Short mmCIF file of C-alpha atoms and ligand atoms in Angstrom, two decimals:
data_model
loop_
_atom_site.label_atom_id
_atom_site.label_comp_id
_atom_site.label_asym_id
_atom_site.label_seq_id
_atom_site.Cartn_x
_atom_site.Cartn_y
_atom_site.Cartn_z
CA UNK A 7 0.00 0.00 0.00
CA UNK A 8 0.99 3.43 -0.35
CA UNK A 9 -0.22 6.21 1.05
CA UNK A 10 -0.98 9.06 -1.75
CA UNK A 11 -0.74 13.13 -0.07
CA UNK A 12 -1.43 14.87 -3.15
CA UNK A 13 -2.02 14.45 -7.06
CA UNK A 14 -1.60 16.63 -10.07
CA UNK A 15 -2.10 16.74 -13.89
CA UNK A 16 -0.77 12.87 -14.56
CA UNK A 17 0.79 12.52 -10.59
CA UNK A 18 -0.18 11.03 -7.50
CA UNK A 19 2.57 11.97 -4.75
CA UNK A 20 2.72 9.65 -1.73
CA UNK A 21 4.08 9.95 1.58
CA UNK A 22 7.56 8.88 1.03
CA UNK A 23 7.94 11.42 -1.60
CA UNK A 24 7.68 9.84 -4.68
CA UNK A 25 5.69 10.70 -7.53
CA UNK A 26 3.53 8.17 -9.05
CA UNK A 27 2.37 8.19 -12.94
CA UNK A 28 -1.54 7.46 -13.09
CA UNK A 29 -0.97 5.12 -16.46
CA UNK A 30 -4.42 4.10 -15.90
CA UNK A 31 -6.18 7.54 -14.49
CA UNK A 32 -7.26 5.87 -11.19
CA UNK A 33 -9.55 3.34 -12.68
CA UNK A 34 -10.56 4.92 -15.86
CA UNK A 35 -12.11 8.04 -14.37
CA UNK A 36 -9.50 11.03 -14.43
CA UNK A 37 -9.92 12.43 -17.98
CA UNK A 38 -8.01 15.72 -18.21
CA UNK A 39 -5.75 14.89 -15.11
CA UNK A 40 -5.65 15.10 -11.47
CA UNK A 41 -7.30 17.90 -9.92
CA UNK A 42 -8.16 20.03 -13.21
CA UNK A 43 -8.36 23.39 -11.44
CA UNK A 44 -11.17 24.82 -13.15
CA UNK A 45 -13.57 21.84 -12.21
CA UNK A 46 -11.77 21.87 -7.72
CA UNK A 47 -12.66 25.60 -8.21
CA UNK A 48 -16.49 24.66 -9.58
CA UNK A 49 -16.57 22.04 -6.90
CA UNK A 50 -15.05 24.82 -4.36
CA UNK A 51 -17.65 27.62 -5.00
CA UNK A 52 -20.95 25.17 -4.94
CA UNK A 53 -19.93 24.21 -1.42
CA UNK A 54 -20.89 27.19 -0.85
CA UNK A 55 -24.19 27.27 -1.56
CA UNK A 56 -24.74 23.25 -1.60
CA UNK A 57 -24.30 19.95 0.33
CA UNK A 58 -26.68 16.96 -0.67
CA UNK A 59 -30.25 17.87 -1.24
CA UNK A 60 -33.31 15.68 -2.00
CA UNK A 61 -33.98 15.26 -5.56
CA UNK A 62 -37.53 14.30 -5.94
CA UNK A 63 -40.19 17.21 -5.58
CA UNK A 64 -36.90 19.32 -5.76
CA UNK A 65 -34.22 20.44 -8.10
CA UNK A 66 -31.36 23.01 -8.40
CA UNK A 67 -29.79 24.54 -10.96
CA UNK A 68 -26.40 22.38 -11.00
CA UNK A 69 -28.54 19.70 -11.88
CA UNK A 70 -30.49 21.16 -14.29
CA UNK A 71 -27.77 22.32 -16.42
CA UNK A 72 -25.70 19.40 -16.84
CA UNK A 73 -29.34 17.73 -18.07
CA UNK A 74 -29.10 20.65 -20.45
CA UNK A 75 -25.80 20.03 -21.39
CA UNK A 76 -25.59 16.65 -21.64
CA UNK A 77 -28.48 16.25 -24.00
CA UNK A 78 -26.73 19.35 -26.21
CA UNK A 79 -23.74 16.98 -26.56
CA UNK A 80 -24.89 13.39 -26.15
CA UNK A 81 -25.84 11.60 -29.31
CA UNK A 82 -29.08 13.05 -31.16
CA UNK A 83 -32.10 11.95 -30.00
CA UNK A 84 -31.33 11.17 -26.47
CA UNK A 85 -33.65 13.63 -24.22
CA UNK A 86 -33.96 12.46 -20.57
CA UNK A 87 -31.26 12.89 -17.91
CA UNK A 88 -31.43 10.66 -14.73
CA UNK A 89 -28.77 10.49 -12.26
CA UNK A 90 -27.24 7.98 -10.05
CA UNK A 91 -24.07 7.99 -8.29
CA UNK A 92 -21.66 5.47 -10.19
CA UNK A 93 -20.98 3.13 -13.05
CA UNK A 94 -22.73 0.43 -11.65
CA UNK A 95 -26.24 1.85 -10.54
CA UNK A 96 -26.04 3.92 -13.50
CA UNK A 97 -26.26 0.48 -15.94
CA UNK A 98 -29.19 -0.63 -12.97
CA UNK A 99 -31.09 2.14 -13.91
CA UNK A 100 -30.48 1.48 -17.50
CA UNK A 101 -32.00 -1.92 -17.54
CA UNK A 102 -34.74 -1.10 -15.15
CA UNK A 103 -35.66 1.84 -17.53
CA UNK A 104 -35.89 -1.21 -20.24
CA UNK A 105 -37.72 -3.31 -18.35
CA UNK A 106 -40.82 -0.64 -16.99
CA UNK A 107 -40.54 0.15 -20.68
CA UNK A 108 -41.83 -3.30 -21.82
CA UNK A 109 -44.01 -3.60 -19.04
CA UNK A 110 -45.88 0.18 -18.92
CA UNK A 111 -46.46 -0.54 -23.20
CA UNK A 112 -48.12 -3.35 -22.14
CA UNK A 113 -45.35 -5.88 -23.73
CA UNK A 114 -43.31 -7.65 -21.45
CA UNK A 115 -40.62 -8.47 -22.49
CA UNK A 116 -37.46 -9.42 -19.96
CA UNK A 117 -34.28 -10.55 -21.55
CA UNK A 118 -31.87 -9.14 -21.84
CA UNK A 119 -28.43 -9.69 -24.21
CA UNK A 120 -25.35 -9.22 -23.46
CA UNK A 121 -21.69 -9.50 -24.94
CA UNK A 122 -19.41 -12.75 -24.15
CA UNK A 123 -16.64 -11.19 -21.94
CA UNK A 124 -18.60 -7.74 -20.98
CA UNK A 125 -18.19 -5.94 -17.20
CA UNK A 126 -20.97 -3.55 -16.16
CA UNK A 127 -21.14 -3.10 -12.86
CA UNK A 128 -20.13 -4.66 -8.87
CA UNK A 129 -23.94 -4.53 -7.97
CA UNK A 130 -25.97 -7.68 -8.34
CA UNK A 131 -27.95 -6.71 -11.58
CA UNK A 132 -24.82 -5.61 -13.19
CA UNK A 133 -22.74 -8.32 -12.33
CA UNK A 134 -25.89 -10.82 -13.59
CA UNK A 135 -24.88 -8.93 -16.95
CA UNK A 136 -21.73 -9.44 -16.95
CA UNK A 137 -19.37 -12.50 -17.32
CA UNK A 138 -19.66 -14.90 -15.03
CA UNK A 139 -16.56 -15.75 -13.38
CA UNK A 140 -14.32 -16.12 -10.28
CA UNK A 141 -15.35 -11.86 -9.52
CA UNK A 142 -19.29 -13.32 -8.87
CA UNK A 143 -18.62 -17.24 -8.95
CA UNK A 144 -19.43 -17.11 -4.73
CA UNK A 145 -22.82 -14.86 -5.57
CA UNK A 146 -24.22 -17.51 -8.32
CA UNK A 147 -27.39 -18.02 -6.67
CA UNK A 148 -28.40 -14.36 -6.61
CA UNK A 149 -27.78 -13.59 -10.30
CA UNK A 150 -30.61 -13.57 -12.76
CA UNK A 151 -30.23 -15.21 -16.49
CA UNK A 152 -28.87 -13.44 -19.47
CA UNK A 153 -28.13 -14.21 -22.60
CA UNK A 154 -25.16 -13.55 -24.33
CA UNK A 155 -23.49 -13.41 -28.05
CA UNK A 156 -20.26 -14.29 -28.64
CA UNK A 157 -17.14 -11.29 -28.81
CA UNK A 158 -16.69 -10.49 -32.51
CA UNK A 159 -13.32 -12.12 -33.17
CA UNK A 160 -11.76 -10.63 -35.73
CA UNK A 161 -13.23 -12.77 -39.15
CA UNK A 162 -16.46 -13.74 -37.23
CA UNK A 163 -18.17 -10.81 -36.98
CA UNK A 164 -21.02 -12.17 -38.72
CA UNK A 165 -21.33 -14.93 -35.95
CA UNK A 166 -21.83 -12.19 -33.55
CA UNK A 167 -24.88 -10.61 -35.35
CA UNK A 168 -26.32 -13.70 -36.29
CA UNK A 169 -25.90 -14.82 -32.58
CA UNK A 170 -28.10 -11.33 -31.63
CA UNK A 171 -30.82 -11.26 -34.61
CA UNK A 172 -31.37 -15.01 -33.63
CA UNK A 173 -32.14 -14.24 -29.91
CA UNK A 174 -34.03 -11.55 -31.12
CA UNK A 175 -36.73 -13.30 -33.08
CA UNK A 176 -38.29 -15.17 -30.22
CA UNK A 177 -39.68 -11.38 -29.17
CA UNK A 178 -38.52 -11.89 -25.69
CA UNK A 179 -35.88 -9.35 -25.57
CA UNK A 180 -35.52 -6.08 -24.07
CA UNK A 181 -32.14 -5.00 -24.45
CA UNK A 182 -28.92 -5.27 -25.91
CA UNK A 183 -26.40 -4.02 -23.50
CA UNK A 184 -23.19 -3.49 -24.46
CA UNK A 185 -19.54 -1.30 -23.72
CA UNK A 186 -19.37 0.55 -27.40
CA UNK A 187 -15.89 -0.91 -29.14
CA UNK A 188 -13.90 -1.63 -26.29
CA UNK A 189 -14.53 -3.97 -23.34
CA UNK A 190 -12.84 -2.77 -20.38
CA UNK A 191 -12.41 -4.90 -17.53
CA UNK A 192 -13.11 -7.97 -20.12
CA UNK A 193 -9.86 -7.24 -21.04
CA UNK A 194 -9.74 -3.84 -23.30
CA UNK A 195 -11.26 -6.40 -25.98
CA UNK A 196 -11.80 -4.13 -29.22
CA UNK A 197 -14.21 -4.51 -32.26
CA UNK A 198 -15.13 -2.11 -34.80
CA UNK A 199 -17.63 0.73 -34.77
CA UNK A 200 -19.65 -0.98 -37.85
CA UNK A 201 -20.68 -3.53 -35.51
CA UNK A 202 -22.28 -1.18 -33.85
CA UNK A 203 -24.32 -0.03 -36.37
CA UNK A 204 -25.36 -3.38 -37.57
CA UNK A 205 -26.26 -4.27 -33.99
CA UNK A 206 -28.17 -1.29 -33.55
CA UNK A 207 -29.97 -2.34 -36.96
CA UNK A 208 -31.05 -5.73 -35.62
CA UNK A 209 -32.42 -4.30 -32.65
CA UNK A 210 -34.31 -1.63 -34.26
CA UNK A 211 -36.30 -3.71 -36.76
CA UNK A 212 -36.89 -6.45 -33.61
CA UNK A 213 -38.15 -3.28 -31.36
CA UNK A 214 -35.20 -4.04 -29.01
CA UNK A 215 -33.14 -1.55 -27.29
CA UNK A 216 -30.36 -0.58 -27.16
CA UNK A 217 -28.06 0.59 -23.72
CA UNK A 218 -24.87 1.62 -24.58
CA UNK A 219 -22.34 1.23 -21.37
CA UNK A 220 -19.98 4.58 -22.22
CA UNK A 221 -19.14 4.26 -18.37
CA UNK A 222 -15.59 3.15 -19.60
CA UNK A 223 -15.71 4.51 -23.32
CA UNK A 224 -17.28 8.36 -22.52
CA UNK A 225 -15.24 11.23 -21.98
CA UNK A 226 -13.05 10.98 -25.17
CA UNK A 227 -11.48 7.51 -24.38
CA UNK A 228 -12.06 6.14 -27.84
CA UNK A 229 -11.31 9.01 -29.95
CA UNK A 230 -14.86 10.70 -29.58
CA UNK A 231 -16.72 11.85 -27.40
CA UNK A 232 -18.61 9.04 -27.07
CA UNK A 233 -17.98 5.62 -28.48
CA UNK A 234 -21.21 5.24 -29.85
CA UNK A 235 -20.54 8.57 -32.42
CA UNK A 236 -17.95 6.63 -34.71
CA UNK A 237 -20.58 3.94 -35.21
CA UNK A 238 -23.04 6.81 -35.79
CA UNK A 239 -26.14 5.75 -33.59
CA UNK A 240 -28.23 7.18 -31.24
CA UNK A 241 -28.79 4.33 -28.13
CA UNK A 242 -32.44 4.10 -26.95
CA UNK A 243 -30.70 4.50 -23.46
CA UNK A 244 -26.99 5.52 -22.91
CA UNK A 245 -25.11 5.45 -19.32
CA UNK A 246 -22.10 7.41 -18.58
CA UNK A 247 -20.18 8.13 -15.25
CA UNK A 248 -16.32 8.57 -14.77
CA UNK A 249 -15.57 10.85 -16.72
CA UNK A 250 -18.70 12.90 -16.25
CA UNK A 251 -17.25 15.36 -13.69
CA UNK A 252 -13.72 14.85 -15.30
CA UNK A 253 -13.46 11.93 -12.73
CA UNK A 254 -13.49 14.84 -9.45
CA UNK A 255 -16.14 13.30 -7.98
CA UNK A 256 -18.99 9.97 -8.34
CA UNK A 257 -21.78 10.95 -10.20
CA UNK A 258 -23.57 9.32 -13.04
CA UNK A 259 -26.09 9.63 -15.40
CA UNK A 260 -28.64 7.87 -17.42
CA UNK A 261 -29.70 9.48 -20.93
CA UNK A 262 -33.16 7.98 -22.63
CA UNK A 263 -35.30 8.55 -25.24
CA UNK A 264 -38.37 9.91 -25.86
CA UNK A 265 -40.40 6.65 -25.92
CA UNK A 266 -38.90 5.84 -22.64
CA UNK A 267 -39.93 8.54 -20.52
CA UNK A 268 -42.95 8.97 -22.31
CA UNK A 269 -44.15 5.04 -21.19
CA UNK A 270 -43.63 6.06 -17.61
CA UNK A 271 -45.04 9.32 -17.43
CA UNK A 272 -48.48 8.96 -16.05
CA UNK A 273 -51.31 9.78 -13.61
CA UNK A 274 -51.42 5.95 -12.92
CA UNK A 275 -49.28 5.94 -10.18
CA UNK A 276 -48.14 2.50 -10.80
CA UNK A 277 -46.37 3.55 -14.25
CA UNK A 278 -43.95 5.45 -12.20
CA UNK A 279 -40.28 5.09 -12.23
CA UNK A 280 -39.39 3.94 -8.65
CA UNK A 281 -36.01 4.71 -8.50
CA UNK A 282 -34.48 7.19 -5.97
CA UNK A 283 -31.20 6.73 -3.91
CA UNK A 284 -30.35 9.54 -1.29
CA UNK A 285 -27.18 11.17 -3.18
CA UNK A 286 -29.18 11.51 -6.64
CA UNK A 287 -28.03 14.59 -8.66
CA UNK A 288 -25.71 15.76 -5.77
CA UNK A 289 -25.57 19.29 -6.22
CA UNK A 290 -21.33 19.63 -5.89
CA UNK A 291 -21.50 16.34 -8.17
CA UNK A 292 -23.29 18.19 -10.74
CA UNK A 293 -21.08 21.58 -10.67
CA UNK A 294 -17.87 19.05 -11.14
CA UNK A 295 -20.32 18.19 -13.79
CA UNK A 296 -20.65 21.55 -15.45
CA UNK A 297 -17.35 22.55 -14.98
CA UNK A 298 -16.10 19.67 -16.84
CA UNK A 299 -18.32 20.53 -19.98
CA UNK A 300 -16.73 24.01 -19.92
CA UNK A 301 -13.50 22.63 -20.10
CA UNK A 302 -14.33 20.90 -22.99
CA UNK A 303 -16.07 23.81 -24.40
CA UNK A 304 -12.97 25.74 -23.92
CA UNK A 305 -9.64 23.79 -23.61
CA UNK A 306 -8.73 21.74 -26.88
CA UNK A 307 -9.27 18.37 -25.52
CA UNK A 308 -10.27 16.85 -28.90
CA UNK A 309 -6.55 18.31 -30.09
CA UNK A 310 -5.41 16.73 -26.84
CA UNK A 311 -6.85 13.47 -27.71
CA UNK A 312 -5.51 13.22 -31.32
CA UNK A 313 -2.33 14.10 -30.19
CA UNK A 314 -1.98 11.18 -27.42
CA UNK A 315 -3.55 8.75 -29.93
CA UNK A 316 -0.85 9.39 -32.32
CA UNK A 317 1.82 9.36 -29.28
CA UNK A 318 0.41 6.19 -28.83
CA UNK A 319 0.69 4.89 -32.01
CA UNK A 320 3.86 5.71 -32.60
CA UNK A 321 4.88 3.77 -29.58
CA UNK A 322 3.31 0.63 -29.88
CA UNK A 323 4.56 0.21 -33.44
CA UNK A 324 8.06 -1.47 -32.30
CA UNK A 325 6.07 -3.92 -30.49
CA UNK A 326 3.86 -4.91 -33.37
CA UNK A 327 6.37 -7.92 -34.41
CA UNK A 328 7.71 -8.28 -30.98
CA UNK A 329 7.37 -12.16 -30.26
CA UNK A 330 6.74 -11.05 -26.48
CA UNK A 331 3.21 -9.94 -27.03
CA UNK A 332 0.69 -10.22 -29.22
CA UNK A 333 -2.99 -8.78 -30.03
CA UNK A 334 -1.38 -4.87 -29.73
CA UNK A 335 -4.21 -3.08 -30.40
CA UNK A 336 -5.58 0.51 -29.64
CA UNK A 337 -8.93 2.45 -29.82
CA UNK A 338 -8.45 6.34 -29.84
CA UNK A 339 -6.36 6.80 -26.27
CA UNK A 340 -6.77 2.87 -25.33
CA UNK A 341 -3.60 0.55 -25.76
CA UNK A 342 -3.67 -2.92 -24.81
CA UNK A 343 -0.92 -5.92 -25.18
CA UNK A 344 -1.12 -9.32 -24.10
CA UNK A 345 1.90 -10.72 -22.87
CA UNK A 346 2.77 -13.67 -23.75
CA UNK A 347 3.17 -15.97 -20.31
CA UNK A 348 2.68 -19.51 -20.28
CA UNK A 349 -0.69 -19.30 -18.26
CA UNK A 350 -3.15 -16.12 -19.22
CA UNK A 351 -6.41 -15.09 -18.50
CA UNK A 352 -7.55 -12.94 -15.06
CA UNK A 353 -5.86 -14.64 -12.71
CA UNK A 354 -2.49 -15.45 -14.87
CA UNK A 355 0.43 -15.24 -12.20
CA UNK A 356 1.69 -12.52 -14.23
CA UNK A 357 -0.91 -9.90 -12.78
CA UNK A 358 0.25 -9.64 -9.35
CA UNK A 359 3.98 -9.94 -10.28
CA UNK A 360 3.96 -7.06 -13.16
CA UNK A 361 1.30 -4.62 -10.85
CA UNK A 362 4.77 -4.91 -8.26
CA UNK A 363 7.47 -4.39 -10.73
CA UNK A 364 5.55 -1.14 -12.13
CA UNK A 365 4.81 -0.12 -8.87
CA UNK A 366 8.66 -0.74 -8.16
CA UNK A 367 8.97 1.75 -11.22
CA UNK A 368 6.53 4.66 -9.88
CA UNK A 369 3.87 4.06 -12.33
CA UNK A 370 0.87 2.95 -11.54
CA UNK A 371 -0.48 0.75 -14.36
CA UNK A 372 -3.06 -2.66 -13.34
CA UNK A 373 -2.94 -5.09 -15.84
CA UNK A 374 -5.41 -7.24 -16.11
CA UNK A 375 -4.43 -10.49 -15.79
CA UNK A 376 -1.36 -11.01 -18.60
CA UNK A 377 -2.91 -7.54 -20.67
CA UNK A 378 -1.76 -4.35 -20.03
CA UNK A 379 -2.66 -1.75 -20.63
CA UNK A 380 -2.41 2.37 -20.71
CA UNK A 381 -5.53 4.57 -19.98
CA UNK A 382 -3.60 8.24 -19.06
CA UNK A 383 -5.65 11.27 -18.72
CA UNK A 384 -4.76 13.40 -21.44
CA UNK A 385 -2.69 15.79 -20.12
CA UNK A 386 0.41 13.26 -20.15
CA UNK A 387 3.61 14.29 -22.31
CA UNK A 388 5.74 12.50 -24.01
CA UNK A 389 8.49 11.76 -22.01
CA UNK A 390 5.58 10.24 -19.65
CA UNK A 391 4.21 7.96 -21.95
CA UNK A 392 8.15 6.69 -22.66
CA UNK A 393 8.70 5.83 -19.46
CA UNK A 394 5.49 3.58 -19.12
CA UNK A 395 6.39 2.12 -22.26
CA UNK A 396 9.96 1.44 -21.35
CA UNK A 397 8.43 0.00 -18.25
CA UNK A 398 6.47 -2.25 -19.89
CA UNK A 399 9.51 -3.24 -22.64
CA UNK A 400 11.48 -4.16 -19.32
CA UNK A 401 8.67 -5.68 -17.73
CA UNK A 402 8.30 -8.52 -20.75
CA UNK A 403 12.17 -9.19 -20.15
CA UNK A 404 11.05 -9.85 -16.82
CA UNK A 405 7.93 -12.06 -17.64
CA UNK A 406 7.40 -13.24 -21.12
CA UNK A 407 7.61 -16.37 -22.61
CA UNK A 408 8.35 -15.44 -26.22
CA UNK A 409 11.86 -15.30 -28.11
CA UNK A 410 13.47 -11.77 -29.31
N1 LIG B 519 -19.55 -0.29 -16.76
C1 LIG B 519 -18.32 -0.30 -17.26
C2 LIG B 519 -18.14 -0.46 -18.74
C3 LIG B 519 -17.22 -0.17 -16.41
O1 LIG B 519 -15.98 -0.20 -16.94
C4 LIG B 519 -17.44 0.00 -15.03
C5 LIG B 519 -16.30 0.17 -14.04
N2 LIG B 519 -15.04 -0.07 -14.42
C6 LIG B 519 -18.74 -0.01 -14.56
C7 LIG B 519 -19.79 -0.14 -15.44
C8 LIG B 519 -19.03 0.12 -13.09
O2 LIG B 519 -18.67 1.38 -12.62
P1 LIG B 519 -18.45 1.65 -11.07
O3 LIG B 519 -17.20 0.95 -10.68
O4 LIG B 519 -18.33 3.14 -10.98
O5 LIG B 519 -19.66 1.13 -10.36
#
């Protein structure tokens, strides 16, 4: 363990007075870099005026703005904001929304699809839609039933859509849920945007939704804003969270359609959506909010983004015919390599043994089993990004299997 005092930009600085680079921006949630002053001064000045207020019969303006601004840049058609406090009960709400959907229209329908290898969520609905493995093997007996279509290998894409139009015929299915081109905790698994778009066609002309999990992909991790804008849809329901307030503080949010809202807006009582938790739409949650859509109203992030997706590139090029990894692949600001060890997968003896060596090197980079990866806020430079990739060139030496 180490004990962390401070962070800045790319930095955490601990107690023995080192300084630590987040190669990973604390689990996926730092976007611009630690403590982006314009969003600690947003989040200073509504503690002024704020601490956590009731959000049903009452608003505040915090709250009503990100809605505002949210909807201004989320993908067209998208016109409902509801919050929630995480990743997790932000996907919750996503498939309850699906679910009252089905059942206010007066068509019940309760599966729900999901990709092979997908992570959504610690929570017991989200970890129901997620792969089943040794993270919820012990909690078996509480999760519900999926159903799931197989990760688009690269060359069977086709089984993948096949896989989702033939669940769909049986008319059962509520929802597709799915992380938009890259699977995080999966294993930063990447497929292209035009499966996407053909999903999103099979679900439309079965009447099934779609909820597109940008918890991970949001914020400009991909390249875009959101994931879902390079495969140029519009989910019925989209979740995002991290990177909402720049990754300052939890909040989350839940964007729907029309259609949605509309089937639970009524004077029968019953239609209602019951969903409130206590810290809903907290008010200093929502400025971090705010501020972090002014900063990228007003700082080039997109130029930011391009440029650490070609520093990126650049980098991982000498390791394309390196016989120590394989799969090197990247989505806009994403990088993942899979070592090659003798044993792989999530609980490969390669995990605990590179997380100490990088940790032995100041940088603070998880890899997931025998992948690692690089998820930096953007504000890292180039001489930071050589150092985590000399890291990780050292750290094979160390560790792989393969032949130079
Ligand atoms: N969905 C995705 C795609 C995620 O990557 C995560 C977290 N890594 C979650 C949901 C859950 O978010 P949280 O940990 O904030 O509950």
């Amino acid at each position: 363990m180490r004990r962390i005092l401070r962070t800045e930009g790319a930095w955490l600085h601990d107690d023995e007075g080192s300084a630590i680079l987040d190669a990973i921006s604390s689990w996926w949630v730092i976007t611009h870099g630690h403590r982006h002053p314009l969003i600690m001064k947003a989040i200073r000045e509504a503690c002024d005026s704020f601490d956590q207020i009731i959000f049903a019969e009452y608003t505040h303006e915090p709250a009503e703005e990100l809605a505002k601004g949210l909807l201004a840049i989320a993908p067209e058609g998208l016109a409902h904001v509801f919050y929630s406090d995480s990743g997790s009960t932000c996907v919750e709400v996503a498939l309850k929304m699906a679910l009252g959907y089905f059942h206010n229209i007066g068509e019940p329908r309760s599966r729900i699809v999901v990709m092979e290898h997908s992570y959504h969520g610690d929570t017991i609905g989200t970890m129901s839609a997620g792969e089943r493995g040794v993270f919820n093997a012990a909690y078996q007996s509480l999760l519900f039933s999926v159903d799931q279509v197989p990760f688009p290998l690269p060359g069977h894409e086709q089984n993948t859509l096949d896989a989702f139009e033939q669940l769909c015929r049986s008319g059962q299915v509520a929802a597709l849920l799915i992380e938009p081109l890259v699977l995080g905790a999966g294993g930063m698994l990447m497929y292209p945007a035009s499966l996407l778009t053909e999903l999103k066609r099979i679900a439309e002309k079965y009447g099934t939704l779609l909820i597109a999990d940008e918890v991970m992909t949001g914020w400009g991790r991909t390249g875009t804003l959101f994931a879902c804008d390079q495969a140029g849809i519009t989910p019925d329901i989209l979740c995002t969270s991290k990177g909402l307030t720049g990754g300052a503080l939890p909040l989350a949010a839940t964007l729907c359609c029309p259609q949605i809202f509309d089937a639970h807006l009524s004077t029968d009582r019953t239609k209602t959506f019951f969903h409130s938790s206590s810290y809903t739409a907290n008010p200093i949650a929502c400025a971090a909010g705010l501020a972090n859509l002014e900063v990228w109203k007003n700082e080039p992030v997109h130029a930011r983004i391009r440029s650490l997706e070609a520093m990126h590139r650049e980098r991982l090029e000498r390791f394309a015919i390196d016989p120590r990894f394989s799969n090197i692949r990247q989505t806009g600001t994403i990088v993942a390599l899979d070592l090659s060890v003798s044993a792989s997968g999530y609980l490969s003896d390669a995990g605990p043994k590179l997380r100490a060596f990088f940790r032995s090197r100041n940088l603070l980079i998880r890899p997931l089993g025998n992948v690692i990866y690089l998820m930096t806020p953007y504000c890292v430079d180039e001489t930071d990004l050589d150092r985590a990739y000399g890291a990780i060139d050292e750290a094979a030496d160390m560790l792989a299997v393969g032949v130079r």
